[in-house]
Amino acid sequence: MEVGAPDYLAGERQTAEFDVESMKVTWAGSRHALEVSDRMARLVASDPVFRKDNRVMLSRKELFKNTLRKAAHAWKRIVELRLTEEEASRVRFFVDEPAFTDLHWGMFVPAIKGQGTEEQQQKWLPLAYKMQIIGCYAQTELGHGSNVQGLETTATFDPKTDEFIIHSPTLTSSKWWPGGLGKVSTHAVAYARLIVDGQEHGVHGFIVQLRSLDDHMPLPGITVGDIGMKFGSGAYNSMDNGVLRFDNVRIPRDQMLMRVLQVTREGKVIQSDVPRQLIYGTMVFVRQTIVADASCALSRAVCIATRYSAVRRQFGSQNGGPETQVIDYKTQQSRLFPLLASAYAFRFVSEWLKSLYTDVTEKLQRGEFSTLPEAHACTAGLKSITTSATADAIEECRKLCGGHGYLANSGLPELFAVYVPACTYEGDNTVLLLQVARFLVKTVSQLGSGKVPVGTTAYMGRARHLIQCKSNVQSAEDWLNPQVVVEAFEARSLRMSVACAENLAKFPNPEEGFAQLAADLVEAAAAHCQLIVVTKFFEKLQQDIPGKGVKKQLQILSSVYALYILHKHLGDFLSTGSITPKQGALANDQLRSLYSKIRPNAVALVDAFNYTDHYLSSVLGRYDGNVYPTLYEEAWKDPLNDSVVPDGYQEYIRPLLKQQIRNARL
Amino acid sequence: MEVGAPDYLAGERQTAEFDVESMKVTWAGSRHALEVSDRMARLVASDPVFRKDNRVMLSRKELFKNTLRKAAHAWKRIVELRLTEEEASRVRFFVDEPAFTDLHWGMFVPAIKGQGTEEQQQKWLPLAYKMQIIGCYAQTELGHGSNVQGLETTATFDPKTDEFIIHSPTLTSSKWWPGGLGKVSTHAVAYARLIVDGQEHGVHGFIVQLRSLDDHMPLPGITVGDIGMKFGSGAYNSMDNGVLRFDNVRIPRDQMLMRVLQVTREGKVIQSDVPRQLIYGTMVFVRQTIVADASCALSRAVCIATRYSAVRRQFGSQNGGPETQVIDYKTQQSRLFPLLASAYAFRFVSEWLKSLYTDVTEKLQRGEFSTLPEAHACTAGLKSITTSATADAIEECRKLCGGHGYLANSGLPELFAVYVPACTYEGDNTVLLLQVARFLVKTVSQLGSGKVPVGTTAYMGRARHLIQCKSNVQSAEDWLNPQVVVEAFEARSLRMSVACAENLAKFPNPEEGFAQLAADLVEAAAAHCQLIVVTKFFEKLQQDIPGKGVKKQLQILSSVYALYILHKHLGDFLSTGSITPKQGALANDQLRSLYSKIRPNAVALVDAFNYTDHYLSSVLGRYDGNVYPTLYEEAWKDPLNDSVVPDGYQEYIRPLLKQQIRNARL
Ligand SMILES: Cc1cc2nc3c(=O)[nH]c(=O)nc-3n(C[C@H](O)[C@H](O)[C@H](O)COP(=O)(O)OP(=O)(O)OC[C@H]3O[C@@H](n4cnc5c(N)ncnc54)[C@H](O)[C@@H]3O)c2cc1C
Ligand SMILES: Cc1cc2nc3c(=O)[nH]c(=O)nc-3n(C[C@H](O)[C@H](O)[C@H](O)COP(=O)(O)OP(=O)(O)OC[C@H]3O[C@@H](n4cnc5c(N)ncnc54)[C@H](O)[C@@H]3O)c2cc1C
Ligand SMILES: [Ca+2]
């Protein structure tokens, strides 16, 4: 905000009952994280190269070129200012535009780190770190996505030349979707079926050079291009998701990533002693980032909708006074505040996932693999439910802004368009929940055999209790007790999983049963994952959280999140008998009074995200609430307003108006 | 489909158990409607001016100009071919691009018809019919939307000159959003607070000329422009939603629409003997159209997702054979088939709404107003739930297409972007449900006084029974009985309304109670509206429906719709005790087996919508299922593929690759 400019939301900020600066620290994770984030946000916001208000007006080509410009400039600043990796990643975050660098740093480098041998890492990583090569992650094909084992691209070992021949045998085997592939990447980690001596050895990664480092032309045998426009106007269209065909492209043998499986000079295929489970580590890492991103996208949408709901007034004017702020309507609150609570919930669960990753990494180093399937199922499930909820929530926030939410400059349409693929990439959300369900059913089936469930499934060890316990909620107050809430969620989740297991047992063929009951299984998996989010939120509150009133607010938000989920999935809770209808009604009463408690803190709770106006890029979500004059000014910038009489008037409007119609039947 | 071209979905079409041509008639409403629709669809599809595959690549200005061109061309064809009004409206429908003509025909003309005196109609309608003037509907302002009574624009009568002075006193009083206003309209029906002799007389409509008919320049005192980019790339950006300010613009007194209220030469304000309820007629009409549009948009999305789900294969390959069609997965079915059923459900409820409109119109002519509030509540509610469900469903269909659904040429992103404002315009969906709730609570409160509820609330007359009845479902089969289903829905809806009424009674101040319980009230209203949809679907099946197997399919779909809603809102049914958990589980079992019955008919059921590939504008939804080669070909048309080395390489990529980095900390 400019110094001295009026703050139309000052009144809202005064009613806050907690210390916003302390909440910022809690949201950011640490004072250090807040400081870095704040500094990088300002760095980006103050640099004219990074302006983004013109995004939706650019043509595809201009948009893309502008992204190249930003990426180059960001890199320049990162190098000049000698930024740390943490700082650099915040810069990319605040530049806030999908770009080839996301895949280079986020997938290409990690793939080499995770799947390359020491030698390979030493050769390729320095080049990648200095961006002397630019890489992408080329797995998906036109005809094959979720089922990686179904990929058609082949990598055939040629013992004569000590090379692999990478080939696209069919149209459907064309690589399709990899970000950064279409126009920028010089290299790819491409996935292909390994064929040695006529034998197939599954799908593996290969480093393939795509373009000349001299003139950027595709190398012989490589056909590469962009796959075209995607959802939205700006959004993901700044990314060159690409198509790629290999016509018998030869690469040296040592460009197969060989950490797990090796092909020797002689054409022997050798399993290395590195455990395959290692890949779980990378997956936990990547999905943790996605959950963190969910909390960012969601909090951003909620920030916009909350501020605008405090600015927007509609109905209820008394004696010619101002109308009611729409944030005061209970319907608005019951749609908006659960999303605010979800943003905090996802934030803390992503924080916990970070620690899970550290834990998993340590265990891997110690050669302990037993808890990995649980960690893997848990991250898969959390990725699924947080991204689905966030996608829906962004659109709900847009609707909460009424007509003006439909304007591109509300920031919400493009946020939605750029966010939704998170439900699909890194595992389709339904496919992921099916994986979780498989794990849960297995866990349940092993309960009898004395196998103790670990981590987030530990509660299943108390199956005997949970299957028959009754909630002793007697008043709306009782629902503020985390233990009571958690037990209801545990009972619901356990009973759904057990019911699935029982129904599965009725099928002679378990796979057939799994296929038939898939929809129920997905619901059971979601219930389990919601329990995790609720639990981790409550666990966070066990910690020391400094700052006046901060913990109190988080307690309210944690209850809102839990009771909102309970209300939304009331059918589950009632049909499993985990709570009674009366208790459900009490939860709803409690929820209503919690909304009233949030109300005076709402704007401060979104201020705590510490987003700059640049990052928000929303006229409706402006920090100062000065919405209407800005909307009005912005309108005139549309190219359509270049002239008062539109281009096309002479050809298409005037003739219409001047036409003499004689014989129409209208 | 081209003659002789292979049909990759032929196998799917062979498994259909009903006559598709008959189903087309049922979907269209009549053989005549199908014939007209089919003929107009082909007319549009075969005309190169109406191509739309390039939409998302155009800049705003090009897009808009292209729309002007299409609108002019459509009009030319309409006149040349002497099309009927029905035919003309189908042409506009299939041109499938928001344009100023939508508002001219859909709002400007009806406003004059509905609110203008005979004299005014005779003067203005011929001009409008021949498009010698182009009009828009200017109600919403920058600061005022839902609350029409809060509009700030003034229309002050000047007895000296016998004129009204139309004025925008504040920035927030700027008209904002009217379609067709920004660049095209020569006239508007503008709404303003009538002020006569210093006295306010509420908000009324005024015909105001905005632009010169000679050179299209805004008239003195008029500031007008486009409000800028909206959601999506093509989508609604072909429309010039506009901003408009009046600086003491004078119009003759007879340009106030005076059917209901008149201002005389002497400045007397006279209520005419035309009943105010007349406006209900127009609202029922407009909302009926919106419900019909919902069924169109939904069926279009479902058609795309269904065909693609039959083409797409993922996992489950056995011995190297083809993978499983994703439509065979129960999760896919449980997400997709309810939407297919919803498309049919909304179709039939919109058909019924059409008859309701006729009924309402007749009653109005006979001076019978007693049933109007019920008709009004019912249409408001149906507008709300069908548009909300459709918006969500389009995005679900997009997700059902996996990664490829995210491509613009899947057709789904732009369909979503163009559709979602239907949740906001013609009444924000939450505000509408609150109106329905108010009506329901009133109906419940009057039950004691012997007032007999009518129309869609008639069931409330059986409150005594419904409040305590128990569903006697004992097997999954029982759920196929419409009476059983309807009773469960009636019990749920009635009990929710009664519970609201009882809770409201606890508040000393009813308005305060209404405000506090708003979220519950909205849920009760939605339950009531879902009951209407279910009932009207079943009622449709009472009719004679010709064609082999057609009725059977519709029976399956009606059960799917009902049981899907029941499953989705299980919490309502259980907490009101309308069904037991066991009965809920049986409903779910029935649902699963209904999905299996739909499966072999799925593609034929979407073929019955009779959409041309032009209208669908989706590579994934092509009639012939030839998806992959088309996706591949389309990709190369993106402007980014104009050159192999992208624009910006020299400036931004090459320097990055060639840079020598010494001092980075990364
Ligand atoms: C913006 C974006 C960026 C991407 N970036 C990259 C990248 O950089 N590199 C890369 O390699 N790929 C990338 N991808 C591809 C992405 O990883 C895939 O789209 C994703 O894995 C989903 O696979 P799919 O598209 O094949 O979906 P499909 O699997 O075809 O899904 C279609 C439908 O089938 C259902 N389905 C599939 N299998 C099953 C099953 N077994 N049981 C039940 N239902 C099932 C799904 O739930 C879904 O509803 C990107 C995609 C997008 C949209
Ligand atoms: C694409 C598009 C085309 C349009 N075309 C036209 C046109 O041609 N002519 C025209 O005049 N207008 C047009 N409009 C404007 C449209 O009619 C309004 O946007 C609509 O009426 C909603 O009003 P609003 O924007 O003021 O929303 P608001 O009322 O400001 O809604 C904001 C939020 O407040 C909530 N809210 C508001 N009132 C209450 C209440 N009493 N209780 C509880 N919650 C409440 C809403 O539920 C919503 O969540 C168009 C809008 C769009 C998006
Ligand atoms: Ca564009």
mmCIF file of C-alpha atoms in Angstrom, chain A residues 56 60-61 64-65 68-69 72 75 78-79 82-85 130-134 142-147 171-172 174 176-177 183-184 186 211 213-218 223-233 236 243 245 312 314-315 323 330-331 334-335 395 398-399 402-404 406-408 413 416-418 420-421 423-424 430 515-520 522-523 567 570-571 574-575 581 588 592 628-629 631-632 635-636 638-647 649 651-654 656-661 663 665-666, chain B residues 56 60-61 64-65 68-69 72 75 78-79 82-85 130-134 142-147 171-172 174 176-177 183-184 186 211 213-218 223-233 236 243 245 312 314-315 323 330-331 334-335 395 398-399 402-404 406-408 413 416-418 420-421 423-424 430 515-520 522-523 567 570-571 574-575 581 588 592 628-629 631-632 635-636 638-647 649 651-654 656-661 663 665-666:
data_model
loop_
_atom_site.group_PDB
_atom_site.id
_atom_site.type_symbol
_atom_site.label_atom_id
_atom_site.label_comp_id
_atom_site.label_asym_id
_atom_site.label_seq_id
_atom_site.Cartn_x
_atom_site.Cartn_y
_atom_site.Cartn_z
ATOM 1 C CA VAL A 56 -4.742 -12.118 -20.313
ATOM 2 C CA ARG A 60 -0.097 -16.892 -27.078
ATOM 3 C CA LYS A 61 3.172 -15.931 -28.716
ATOM 4 C CA PHE A 64 5.164 -17.076 -24.120
ATOM 5 C CA LYS A 65 7.920 -14.698 -25.122
ATOM 6 C CA LEU A 68 10.925 -16.395 -21.474
ATOM 7 C CA ARG A 69 11.865 -12.839 -20.666
ATOM 8 C CA ALA A 72 15.773 -15.081 -18.001
ATOM 9 C CA TRP A 75 17.759 -16.111 -13.368
ATOM 10 C CA ILE A 78 19.208 -14.867 -8.800
ATOM 11 C CA VAL A 79 22.776 -14.977 -10.013
ATOM 12 C CA ARG A 82 23.721 -14.521 -5.203
ATOM 13 C CA LEU A 83 20.449 -15.815 -3.898
ATOM 14 C CA THR A 84 20.284 -19.049 -1.967
ATOM 15 C CA GLU A 85 18.288 -21.995 -3.269
ATOM 16 C CA LYS A 130 24.108 -23.617 -14.181
ATOM 17 C CA MET A 131 21.348 -23.961 -16.772
ATOM 18 C CA GLN A 132 23.874 -24.792 -19.452
ATOM 19 C CA ILE A 133 21.310 -27.360 -20.375
ATOM 20 C CA ILE A 134 17.584 -27.086 -19.817
ATOM 21 C CA LEU A 142 -0.599 -39.182 -26.236
ATOM 22 C CA GLY A 143 -2.203 -42.529 -25.462
ATOM 23 C CA HIS A 144 -0.795 -43.234 -22.014
ATOM 24 C CA GLY A 145 -0.790 -41.299 -18.805
ATOM 25 C CA SER A 146 -1.869 -42.821 -15.533
ATOM 26 C CA ASN A 147 -0.634 -46.233 -16.511
ATOM 27 C CA LEU A 171 1.247 -42.125 -33.007
ATOM 28 C CA THR A 172 -0.070 -42.785 -29.497
ATOM 29 C CA SER A 174 4.254 -39.582 -28.991
ATOM 30 C CA TRP A 176 2.573 -35.437 -24.944
ATOM 31 C CA TRP A 177 2.233 -32.925 -22.102
ATOM 32 C CA LYS A 183 9.987 -24.912 -27.281
ATOM 33 C CA VAL A 184 12.694 -24.610 -24.664
ATOM 34 C CA THR A 186 17.531 -28.939 -24.735
ATOM 35 C CA ARG A 211 18.036 -29.704 -29.449
ATOM 36 C CA LEU A 213 23.134 -26.306 -28.005
ATOM 37 C CA ASP A 214 24.375 -24.124 -30.848
ATOM 38 C CA ASP A 215 21.234 -23.075 -32.641
ATOM 39 C CA HIS A 216 18.422 -24.739 -30.707
ATOM 40 C CA MET A 217 17.340 -26.776 -33.718
ATOM 41 C CA PRO A 218 15.908 -30.219 -32.965
ATOM 42 C CA THR A 223 10.153 -33.972 -33.930
ATOM 43 C CA VAL A 224 9.092 -31.551 -31.253
ATOM 44 C CA GLY A 225 6.462 -28.852 -30.809
ATOM 45 C CA ASP A 226 3.914 -27.280 -28.534
ATOM 46 C CA ILE A 227 0.593 -29.076 -27.970
ATOM 47 C CA GLY A 228 -1.522 -25.930 -28.138
ATOM 48 C CA MET A 229 -3.734 -23.753 -25.995
ATOM 49 C CA LYS A 230 -4.942 -24.917 -22.641
ATOM 50 C CA PHE A 231 -7.588 -23.750 -20.149
ATOM 51 C CA GLY A 232 -7.794 -19.996 -19.642
ATOM 52 C CA SER A 233 -6.209 -17.057 -21.297
ATOM 53 C CA TYR A 236 -0.866 -22.339 -18.063
ATOM 54 C CA VAL A 243 4.786 -33.179 -28.153
ATOM 55 C CA ARG A 245 8.489 -38.064 -31.466
ATOM 56 C CA ARG A 312 -19.118 -5.510 -1.122
ATOM 57 C CA GLN A 314 -25.837 -5.624 -0.805
ATOM 58 C CA PHE A 315 -29.309 -5.187 0.724
ATOM 59 C CA GLU A 323 -26.082 -1.675 2.874
ATOM 60 C CA LYS A 330 -24.494 -16.363 7.227
ATOM 61 C CA THR A 331 -24.673 -18.036 3.816
ATOM 62 C CA SER A 334 -20.845 -20.769 5.694
ATOM 63 C CA ARG A 335 -19.398 -20.917 2.182
ATOM 64 C CA GLU A 395 -14.310 -21.525 -8.047
ATOM 65 C CA ARG A 398 -15.078 -16.706 -7.487
ATOM 66 C CA LYS A 399 -18.809 -17.230 -7.105
ATOM 67 C CA GLY A 402 -20.797 -12.309 -7.524
ATOM 68 C CA GLY A 403 -20.601 -10.875 -11.033
ATOM 69 C CA HIS A 404 -17.278 -9.119 -10.512
ATOM 70 C CA TYR A 406 -16.104 -13.288 -13.401
ATOM 71 C CA LEU A 407 -13.812 -10.488 -14.531
ATOM 72 C CA ALA A 408 -10.300 -11.619 -15.360
ATOM 73 C CA PRO A 413 -10.612 -17.107 -13.228
ATOM 74 C CA PHE A 416 -8.674 -21.519 -11.285
ATOM 75 C CA ALA A 417 -7.472 -22.215 -14.798
ATOM 76 C CA VAL A 418 -3.851 -22.440 -13.751
ATOM 77 C CA VAL A 420 -6.980 -27.260 -11.807
ATOM 78 C CA PRO A 421 -4.449 -29.510 -13.548
ATOM 79 C CA CYS A 423 -5.980 -32.624 -9.794
ATOM 80 C CA THR A 424 -4.609 -34.548 -12.751
ATOM 81 C CA THR A 430 -9.241 -40.784 -8.397
ATOM 82 C CA ALA A 515 -13.411 -53.117 -9.279
ATOM 83 C CA GLN A 516 -17.104 -53.348 -8.404
ATOM 84 C CA LEU A 517 -16.823 -51.476 -5.122
ATOM 85 C CA ALA A 518 -14.375 -48.861 -6.389
ATOM 86 C CA ALA A 519 -16.702 -45.925 -5.749
ATOM 87 C CA ASP A 520 -17.205 -46.909 -2.100
ATOM 88 C CA VAL A 522 -12.714 -44.041 -2.930
ATOM 89 C CA GLU A 523 -15.069 -42.602 -0.340
ATOM 90 C CA HIS A 567 -21.436 -31.520 8.075
ATOM 91 C CA LEU A 570 -22.843 -36.163 7.468
ATOM 92 C CA GLY A 571 -24.151 -39.189 5.587
ATOM 93 C CA LEU A 574 -24.633 -41.172 10.395
ATOM 94 C CA SER A 575 -24.683 -44.273 8.262
ATOM 95 C CA PRO A 581 -28.557 -37.148 14.061
ATOM 96 C CA ASN A 588 -24.032 -27.621 12.961
ATOM 97 C CA ARG A 592 -22.720 -21.414 13.203
ATOM 98 C CA TYR A 628 -14.473 0.291 -7.396
ATOM 99 C CA PRO A 629 -12.249 3.081 -8.701
ATOM 100 C CA LEU A 631 -12.209 -1.676 -11.544
ATOM 101 C CA TYR A 632 -13.367 1.411 -13.356
ATOM 102 C CA ALA A 635 -11.813 -1.373 -17.764
ATOM 103 C CA TRP A 636 -10.564 1.330 -20.070
ATOM 104 C CA ASP A 638 -8.989 -3.259 -22.637
ATOM 105 C CA PRO A 639 -7.911 -3.125 -26.292
ATOM 106 C CA LEU A 640 -11.594 -2.996 -27.255
ATOM 107 C CA ASN A 641 -11.641 0.475 -25.763
ATOM 108 C CA ASP A 642 -8.849 1.711 -28.038
ATOM 109 C CA SER A 643 -11.561 3.333 -30.100
ATOM 110 C CA VAL A 644 -15.043 4.443 -29.123
ATOM 111 C CA VAL A 645 -16.512 3.007 -32.294
ATOM 112 C CA PRO A 646 -15.367 -0.575 -32.543
ATOM 113 C CA ASP A 647 -13.407 -2.074 -35.339
ATOM 114 C CA TYR A 649 -18.681 -1.191 -37.163
ATOM 115 C CA GLU A 651 -18.611 -3.817 -42.059
ATOM 116 C CA TYR A 652 -20.947 -5.510 -39.654
ATOM 117 C CA ILE A 653 -22.975 -3.154 -37.473
ATOM 118 C CA ARG A 654 -23.833 -0.285 -39.745
ATOM 119 C CA LEU A 656 -27.378 -4.234 -39.977
ATOM 120 C CA LEU A 657 -28.822 -0.974 -38.727
ATOM 121 C CA LYS A 658 -29.307 0.474 -42.179
ATOM 122 C CA GLN A 659 -30.715 -2.587 -43.865
ATOM 123 C CA GLN A 660 -34.256 -2.364 -45.231
ATOM 124 C CA ILE A 661 -35.966 -5.638 -44.537
ATOM 125 C CA ASN A 663 -39.515 -10.196 -46.622
ATOM 126 C CA ARG A 665 -41.004 -13.821 -41.517
ATOM 127 C CA LEU A 666 -39.976 -12.715 -38.021
ATOM 128 C CA VAL B 56 -9.051 -19.293 -28.325
ATOM 129 C CA ARG B 60 -9.783 -9.850 -27.852
ATOM 130 C CA LYS B 61 -10.228 -7.438 -30.734
ATOM 131 C CA PHE B 64 -14.929 -9.523 -31.014
ATOM 132 C CA LYS B 65 -14.795 -8.447 -34.619
ATOM 133 C CA LEU B 68 -19.740 -9.085 -35.158
ATOM 134 C CA ARG B 69 -19.127 -10.768 -38.466
ATOM 135 C CA ALA B 72 -24.234 -9.986 -39.180
ATOM 136 C CA TRP B 75 -28.906 -12.141 -39.539
ATOM 137 C CA ILE B 78 -32.099 -15.486 -41.281
ATOM 138 C CA VAL B 79 -33.522 -12.790 -43.526
ATOM 139 C CA ARG B 82 -36.959 -16.226 -44.329
ATOM 140 C CA LEU B 83 -36.446 -18.244 -41.188
ATOM 141 C CA THR B 84 -39.142 -18.425 -38.556
ATOM 142 C CA GLU B 85 -38.521 -17.118 -35.061
ATOM 143 C CA LYS B 130 -35.792 -5.228 -37.860
ATOM 144 C CA MET B 131 -32.643 -4.421 -35.915
ATOM 145 C CA GLN B 132 -32.832 -0.801 -36.961
ATOM 146 C CA ILE B 133 -31.930 -0.229 -33.367
ATOM 147 C CA ILE B 134 -29.912 -2.566 -31.178
ATOM 148 C CA LEU B 142 -20.685 -1.183 -10.413
ATOM 149 C CA GLY B 143 -21.813 -1.099 -6.801
ATOM 150 C CA HIS B 144 -25.215 -2.777 -7.072
ATOM 151 C CA GLY B 145 -26.344 -6.065 -8.472
ATOM 152 C CA SER B 146 -28.514 -8.445 -6.517
ATOM 153 C CA ASN B 147 -30.257 -5.631 -4.709
ATOM 154 C CA LEU B 171 -18.853 6.155 -9.542
ATOM 155 C CA THR B 172 -20.634 3.112 -8.090
ATOM 156 C CA SER B 174 -22.018 3.431 -13.306
ATOM 157 C CA TRP B 176 -21.631 -2.260 -15.295
ATOM 158 C CA TRP B 177 -22.053 -5.674 -16.919
ATOM 159 C CA LYS B 183 -19.544 -1.414 -28.181
ATOM 160 C CA VAL B 184 -22.699 -2.248 -30.079
ATOM 161 C CA THR B 186 -27.606 1.966 -29.847
ATOM 162 C CA ARG B 211 -25.268 6.171 -29.718
ATOM 163 C CA LEU B 213 -27.603 6.046 -35.564
ATOM 164 C CA ASP B 214 -25.467 7.890 -38.097
ATOM 165 C CA ASP B 215 -21.942 7.301 -36.938
ATOM 166 C CA HIS B 216 -22.302 5.174 -33.815
ATOM 167 C CA MET B 217 -20.682 7.848 -31.641
ATOM 168 C CA PRO B 218 -21.961 8.047 -28.056
ATOM 169 C CA THR B 223 -19.692 7.634 -21.515
ATOM 170 C CA VAL B 224 -19.627 4.036 -22.617
ATOM 171 C CA GLY B 225 -17.056 1.279 -22.995
ATOM 172 C CA ASP B 226 -16.223 -2.358 -22.504
ATOM 173 C CA ILE B 227 -15.450 -3.615 -18.980
ATOM 174 C CA GLY B 228 -12.569 -5.836 -20.044
ATOM 175 C CA MET B 229 -11.583 -9.468 -20.229
ATOM 176 C CA LYS B 230 -13.573 -12.130 -18.468
ATOM 177 C CA PHE B 231 -13.011 -15.814 -17.617
ATOM 178 C CA GLY B 232 -11.397 -17.896 -20.335
ATOM 179 C CA SER B 233 -9.911 -17.109 -23.646
ATOM 180 C CA TYR B 236 -17.725 -14.792 -22.940
ATOM 181 C CA VAL B 243 -19.804 0.298 -18.528
ATOM 182 C CA ARG B 245 -22.234 6.702 -17.249
ATOM 183 C CA ARG B 312 -9.557 -43.733 -23.664
ATOM 184 C CA GLN B 314 -5.783 -47.122 -19.256
ATOM 185 C CA PHE B 315 -4.472 -50.134 -17.315
ATOM 186 C CA GLU B 323 -6.089 -51.754 -22.008
ATOM 187 C CA LYS B 330 -16.860 -48.045 -11.648
ATOM 188 C CA THR B 331 -15.367 -44.803 -10.352
ATOM 189 C CA SER B 334 -20.160 -43.239 -10.649
ATOM 190 C CA ARG B 335 -18.870 -39.792 -11.583
ATOM 191 C CA GLU B 395 -15.664 -29.261 -14.667
ATOM 192 C CA ARG B 398 -13.253 -32.112 -17.843
ATOM 193 C CA LYS B 399 -11.510 -33.976 -15.042
ATOM 194 C CA GLY B 402 -7.696 -36.695 -17.549
ATOM 195 C CA GLY B 403 -4.888 -34.526 -18.879
ATOM 196 C CA HIS B 404 -6.383 -34.088 -22.346
ATOM 197 C CA TYR B 406 -7.218 -29.530 -19.985
ATOM 198 C CA LEU B 407 -6.533 -28.767 -23.635
ATOM 199 C CA ALA B 408 -8.643 -25.960 -25.043
ATOM 200 C CA PRO B 413 -12.447 -25.401 -20.571
ATOM 201 C CA PHE B 416 -16.976 -24.081 -18.368
ATOM 202 C CA ALA B 417 -15.779 -20.511 -18.713
ATOM 203 C CA VAL B 418 -18.726 -19.485 -20.828
ATOM 204 C CA VAL B 420 -20.398 -20.411 -15.067
ATOM 205 C CA PRO B 421 -21.882 -16.909 -15.020
ATOM 206 C CA CYS B 423 -24.850 -19.186 -11.537
ATOM 207 C CA THR B 424 -24.687 -15.449 -11.023
ATOM 208 C CA THR B 430 -27.680 -18.327 -3.138
ATOM 209 C CA ALA B 515 -30.491 -14.362 8.985
ATOM 210 C CA GLN B 516 -28.963 -16.712 11.550
ATOM 211 C CA LEU B 517 -30.336 -19.892 10.035
ATOM 212 C CA ALA B 518 -29.751 -18.870 6.422
ATOM 213 C CA ALA B 519 -27.359 -21.722 5.675
ATOM 214 C CA ASP B 520 -29.862 -24.338 6.852
ATOM 215 C CA VAL B 522 -30.666 -22.782 1.745
ATOM 216 C CA GLU B 523 -30.221 -26.521 2.228
ATOM 217 C CA HIS B 567 -26.477 -40.749 -1.955
ATOM 218 C CA LEU B 570 -27.477 -38.969 2.492
ATOM 219 C CA GLY B 571 -26.922 -36.860 5.586
ATOM 220 C CA LEU B 574 -30.652 -39.927 7.562
ATOM 221 C CA SER B 575 -30.738 -36.995 9.919
ATOM 222 C CA PRO B 581 -28.732 -46.327 7.104
ATOM 223 C CA ASN B 588 -26.183 -47.418 -3.142
ATOM 224 C CA ARG B 592 -24.166 -49.621 -8.738
ATOM 225 C CA TYR B 628 -5.556 -39.169 -31.267
ATOM 226 C CA PRO B 629 -4.722 -38.291 -34.862
ATOM 227 C CA LEU B 631 -5.201 -34.056 -31.325
ATOM 228 C CA TYR B 632 -1.854 -34.530 -33.011
ATOM 229 C CA ALA B 635 -1.307 -29.232 -31.992
ATOM 230 C CA TRP B 636 0.718 -28.010 -34.921
ATOM 231 C CA ASP B 638 -0.776 -23.322 -32.488
ATOM 232 C CA PRO B 639 0.982 -20.071 -33.377
ATOM 233 C CA LEU B 640 3.879 -21.130 -31.148
ATOM 234 C CA ASN B 641 4.613 -23.797 -33.732
ATOM 235 C CA ASP B 642 4.998 -21.245 -36.523
ATOM 236 C CA SER B 643 8.721 -21.646 -36.090
ATOM 237 C CA VAL B 644 10.709 -24.541 -34.676
ATOM 238 C CA VAL B 645 12.952 -22.207 -32.716
ATOM 239 C CA PRO B 646 10.701 -19.934 -30.714
ATOM 240 C CA ASP B 647 10.599 -16.217 -30.895
ATOM 241 C CA TYR B 649 15.356 -17.705 -28.247
ATOM 242 C CA GLU B 651 17.216 -12.811 -26.415
ATOM 243 C CA TYR B 652 16.237 -15.052 -23.558
ATOM 244 C CA ILE B 653 17.175 -18.703 -23.996
ATOM 245 C CA ARG B 654 20.527 -18.596 -25.720
ATOM 246 C CA LEU B 656 20.912 -18.409 -20.407
ATOM 247 C CA LEU B 657 22.525 -21.460 -21.933
ATOM 248 C CA LYS B 658 25.726 -19.666 -22.815
ATOM 249 C CA GLN B 659 26.187 -17.734 -19.605
ATOM 250 C CA GLN B 660 29.289 -18.466 -17.549
ATOM 251 C CA ILE B 661 28.287 -18.446 -13.939
ATOM 252 C CA ASN B 663 29.554 -16.636 -8.200
ATOM 253 C CA ARG B 665 25.416 -19.701 -4.371
ATOM 254 C CA LEU B 666 23.087 -22.326 -5.780
#
